[in-house]
Amino acid sequence: MLEAANTFTGGVTVPNGLLIVDGPNAYPGSTSIAGTNGAALRVRNSLALGTTAGSTIVNSNGRLELAGNVTVTGESVTLNGTGGNSFGAPQSQAGDNTWNDPISLAVASSRGGGLLGTTLRLPAAISGTGPLVVRAETNASN
């Protein structure tokens, strides 16, 4: 778990397991969530993913989880798969969460959603080879 503010050069790769980020970060590189072994990055701070200079890439079977009423702005994301579980790659784990920036679907089988009782808002453009399938168990909106 990363709780404090972190400033370093380069980017962040989550190769496997779950990384929870509670604090703001100022790294300029991209964030990559590997697809092997169901890697997941849980964002619990709106500034957790570094500066707006980088982007976020979620590879096949990787998950980008939002929790705690987070609104992410200034960070594009590319989805390269289904997210590794039935709730998808961008998913809401707790609270009312928003991804305010473009989502690019690099494959035809991308999913999004969240746990029951949570909300995932995706108000920005969704483009690519899509569609983005939203799981029925969620309160997702676009």
Tab-separated table of C-alpha atoms in Angstrom, residues 17-96:
chain	number	residue	atom	x	y	z
A	17	GLY	CA	-1.336	-8.958	-6.758
A	18	LEU	CA	-3.158	-5.876	-5.435
A	19	LEU	CA	-1.533	-2.449	-4.985
A	20	ILE	CA	-3.642	0.041	-3.003
A	21	VAL	CA	-2.755	3.714	-3.433
A	22	ASP	CA	-4.137	6.069	-0.769
A	23	GLY	CA	-1.990	9.154	-1.341
A	24	PRO	CA	-1.276	11.607	-4.165
A	25	ASN	CA	1.642	10.882	-6.497
A	26	ALA	CA	3.664	13.082	-8.841
A	27	TYR	CA	5.463	10.616	-11.099
A	28	PRO	CA	5.431	11.681	-14.790
A	29	GLY	CA	5.357	8.261	-16.449
A	30	SER	CA	2.602	5.853	-17.354
A	31	THR	CA	0.872	3.429	-15.024
A	32	SER	CA	0.698	-0.141	-16.307
A	33	ILE	CA	-1.383	-2.894	-14.760
A	34	ALA	CA	-0.162	-6.276	-15.965
A	35	GLY	CA	-2.671	-8.907	-16.900
A	36	THR	CA	-0.908	-11.921	-15.482
A	37	ASN	CA	-2.089	-13.323	-12.183
A	38	GLY	CA	-5.011	-10.874	-11.950
A	39	ALA	CA	-2.978	-7.779	-11.076
A	40	ALA	CA	-5.038	-4.909	-9.667
A	41	LEU	CA	-4.448	-1.267	-8.763
A	42	ARG	CA	-6.953	0.180	-6.271
A	43	VAL	CA	-7.090	3.984	-6.391
A	44	ARG	CA	-8.311	5.688	-3.206
A	45	ASN	CA	-7.039	9.189	-4.015
A	46	SER	CA	-7.943	11.324	-7.037
A	47	LEU	CA	-4.243	12.129	-7.612
A	48	ALA	CA	-2.921	8.593	-7.087
A	49	LEU	CA	-1.914	7.970	-10.723
A	50	GLY	CA	0.813	10.587	-11.041
A	51	THR	CA	0.892	13.675	-13.246
A	52	THR	CA	-1.254	14.182	-16.329
A	53	ALA	CA	1.851	13.587	-18.482
A	54	GLY	CA	1.358	9.819	-18.269
A	55	SER	CA	-1.555	7.549	-19.067
A	56	THR	CA	-2.887	4.331	-17.576
A	57	ILE	CA	-2.800	0.995	-19.406
A	58	VAL	CA	-4.807	-1.968	-18.128
A	59	ASN	CA	-3.676	-5.191	-19.770
A	60	SER	CA	-5.763	-8.348	-20.222
A	61	ASN	CA	-6.929	-9.697	-16.828
A	62	GLY	CA	-5.645	-6.591	-15.006
A	63	ARG	CA	-8.015	-4.378	-13.012
A	64	LEU	CA	-8.214	-0.666	-12.267
A	65	GLU	CA	-10.340	-0.316	-9.137
A	66	LEU	CA	-11.720	2.960	-7.760
A	67	ALA	CA	-12.754	3.178	-4.104
A	68	GLY	CA	-13.865	5.834	-1.653
A	69	ASN	CA	-15.725	8.453	-3.740
A	70	VAL	CA	-12.783	9.118	-6.052
A	71	THR	CA	-12.932	11.347	-9.143
A	72	VAL	CA	-9.964	10.886	-11.493
A	73	THR	CA	-9.351	13.767	-13.928
A	74	GLY	CA	-6.506	14.327	-16.391
A	75	GLU	CA	-5.632	10.659	-16.945
A	76	SER	CA	-6.594	8.719	-20.066
A	77	VAL	CA	-6.873	4.946	-19.850
A	78	THR	CA	-6.471	2.141	-22.393
A	79	LEU	CA	-8.245	-1.144	-21.699
A	80	ASN	CA	-6.708	-4.278	-23.205
A	81	GLY	CA	-9.106	-6.902	-21.885
A	82	THR	CA	-11.942	-7.966	-19.634
A	83	GLY	CA	-10.459	-7.060	-16.276
A	84	GLY	CA	-9.875	-10.532	-14.926
A	85	ASN	CA	-13.128	-10.832	-12.976
A	86	SER	CA	-16.832	-10.417	-13.663
A	87	PHE	CA	-16.787	-6.689	-12.819
A	88	GLY	CA	-14.242	-5.643	-15.447
A	89	ALA	CA	-11.185	-3.448	-15.766
A	90	PRO	CA	-12.520	-0.089	-14.581
A	91	GLN	CA	-14.530	-1.024	-11.542
A	92	SER	CA	-16.028	0.597	-8.473
A	93	GLN	CA	-15.084	-1.110	-5.214
A	94	ALA	CA	-16.665	1.299	-2.701
A	95	GLY	CA	-18.631	4.533	-2.955
A	96	ASP	CA	-19.530	6.791	-5.878
